[in-house]
XYZ file of C-alpha atoms in Angstrom:
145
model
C 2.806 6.783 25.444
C 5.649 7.122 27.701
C 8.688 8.746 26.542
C 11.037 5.489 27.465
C 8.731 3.238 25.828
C 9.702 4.872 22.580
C 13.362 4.302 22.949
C 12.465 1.043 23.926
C 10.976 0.677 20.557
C 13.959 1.889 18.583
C 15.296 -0.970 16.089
C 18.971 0.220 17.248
C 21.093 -0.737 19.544
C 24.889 0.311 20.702
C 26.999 1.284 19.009
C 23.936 2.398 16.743
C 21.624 3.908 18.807
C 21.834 7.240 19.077
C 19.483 8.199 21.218
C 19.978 8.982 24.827
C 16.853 11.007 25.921
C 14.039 11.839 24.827
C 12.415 14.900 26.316
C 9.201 15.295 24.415
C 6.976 13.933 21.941
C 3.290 14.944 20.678
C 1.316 14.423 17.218
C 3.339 17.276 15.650
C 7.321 16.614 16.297
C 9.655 15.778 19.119
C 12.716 16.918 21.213
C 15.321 14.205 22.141
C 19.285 14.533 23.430
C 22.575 12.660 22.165
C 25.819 13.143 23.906
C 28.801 11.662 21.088
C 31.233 9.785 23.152
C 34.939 10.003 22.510
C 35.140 6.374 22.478
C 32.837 5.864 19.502
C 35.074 4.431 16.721
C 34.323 6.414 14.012
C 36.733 9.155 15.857
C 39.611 6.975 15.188
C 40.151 8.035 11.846
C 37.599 11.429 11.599
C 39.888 13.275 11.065
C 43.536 12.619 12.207
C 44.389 14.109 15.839
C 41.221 16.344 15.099
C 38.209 14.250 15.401
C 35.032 15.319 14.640
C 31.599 14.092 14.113
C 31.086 12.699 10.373
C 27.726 13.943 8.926
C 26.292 11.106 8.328
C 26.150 10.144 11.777
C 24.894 14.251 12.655
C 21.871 12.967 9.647
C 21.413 9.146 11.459
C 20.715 11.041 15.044
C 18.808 13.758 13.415
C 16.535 10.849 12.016
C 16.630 8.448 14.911
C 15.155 11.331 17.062
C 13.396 12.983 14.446
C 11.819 11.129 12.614
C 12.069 7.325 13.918
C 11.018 8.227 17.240
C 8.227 10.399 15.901
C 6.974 7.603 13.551
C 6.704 5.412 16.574
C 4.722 7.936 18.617
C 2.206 8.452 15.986
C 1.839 4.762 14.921
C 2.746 3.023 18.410
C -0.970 1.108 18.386
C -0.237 0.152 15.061
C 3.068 -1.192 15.121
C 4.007 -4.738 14.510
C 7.058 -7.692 14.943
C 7.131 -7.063 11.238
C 7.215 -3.689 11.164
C 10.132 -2.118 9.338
C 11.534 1.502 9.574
C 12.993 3.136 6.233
C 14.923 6.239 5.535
C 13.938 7.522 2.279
C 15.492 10.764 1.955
C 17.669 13.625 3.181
C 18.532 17.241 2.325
C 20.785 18.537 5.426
C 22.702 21.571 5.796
C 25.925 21.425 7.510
C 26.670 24.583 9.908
C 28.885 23.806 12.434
C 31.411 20.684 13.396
C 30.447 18.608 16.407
C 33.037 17.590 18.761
C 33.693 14.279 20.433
C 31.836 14.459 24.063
C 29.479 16.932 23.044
C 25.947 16.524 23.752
C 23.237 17.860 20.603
C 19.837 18.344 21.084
C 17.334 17.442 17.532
C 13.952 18.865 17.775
C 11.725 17.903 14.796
C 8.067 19.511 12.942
C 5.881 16.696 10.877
C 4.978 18.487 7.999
C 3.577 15.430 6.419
C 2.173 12.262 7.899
C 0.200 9.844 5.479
C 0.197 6.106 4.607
C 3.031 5.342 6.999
C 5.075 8.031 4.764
C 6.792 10.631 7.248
C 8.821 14.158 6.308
C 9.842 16.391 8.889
C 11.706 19.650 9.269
C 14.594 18.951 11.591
C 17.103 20.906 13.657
C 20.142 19.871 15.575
C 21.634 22.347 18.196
C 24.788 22.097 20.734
C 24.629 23.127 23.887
C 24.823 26.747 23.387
C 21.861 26.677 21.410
C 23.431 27.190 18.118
C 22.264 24.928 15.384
C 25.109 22.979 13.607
C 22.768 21.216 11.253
C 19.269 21.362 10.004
C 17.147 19.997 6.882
C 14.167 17.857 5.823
C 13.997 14.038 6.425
C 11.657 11.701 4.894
C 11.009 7.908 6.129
C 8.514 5.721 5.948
C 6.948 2.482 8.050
C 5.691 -0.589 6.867
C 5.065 -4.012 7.030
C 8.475 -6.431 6.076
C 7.876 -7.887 2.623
């Protein structure tokens, strides 16, 4: 499966997506890029004349890469119109702030893939290599009900 065809797949668009590479992807994790404009709106008011990245958004790329992409490598013969994409849980770690106009790279592990239930061990890093967040996210695909 090519690499594009993934992020093709993504249910996310701008000013969601937050995806802007992805660099590699096999049965066992992936490695993907996101470089957090200045003009994303969320900077407005995170934090006042010190803006920085809001975790939530540092956990939504780690699991759009992560574990979205991933799930759509390992099921992409499988998937469906109806096919829906859930975040189930997260337990993240918080190291270091990330900076508007930074770029992050995630690289992810599957530790568990089974019944369209997905948890992987996930790492984001800036561009000096140091990791500003890490942790476990679980997900799952299925059919819409």
């Amino acid at each position: 499966m090519n690499l594009n065809d993934i992020i093709a797949q993504l249910p996310y668009t701008k000013p969601f997506l937050f995806v802007d590479e992805l660099l590699h992807a096999d049965e066992n994790g992936v490695i993907g890029t996101y470089t957090f404009d200045e003009k994303l709106d969320f900077y407005q008011g995170h934090f006042k004349n010190n803006p920085v990245t809001p975790g939530v958004i540092l956990t939504e790329t780690m699991a759009q890469i992560g574990m979205v992409c991933l799930g759509i490598f390992l099921l992409h013969n499988e998937l469906k119109k109806d096919t829906v994409i859930a975040f189930t849980s997260a337990d993240v770690q918080f190291l270091k702030p990330v900076y508007p106009n930074e770029k992050v790279t995630v690289s992810s592990q599957k530790t568990f893939f089974r019944f369209g239930k997905l948890k992987c061990e996930v790492v984001m890093k800036n561009e000096a290599g140091q990791e500003v967040c890490k942790g476990t996210l679980s997900g799952m695909i299925t059919a819409r009900l």
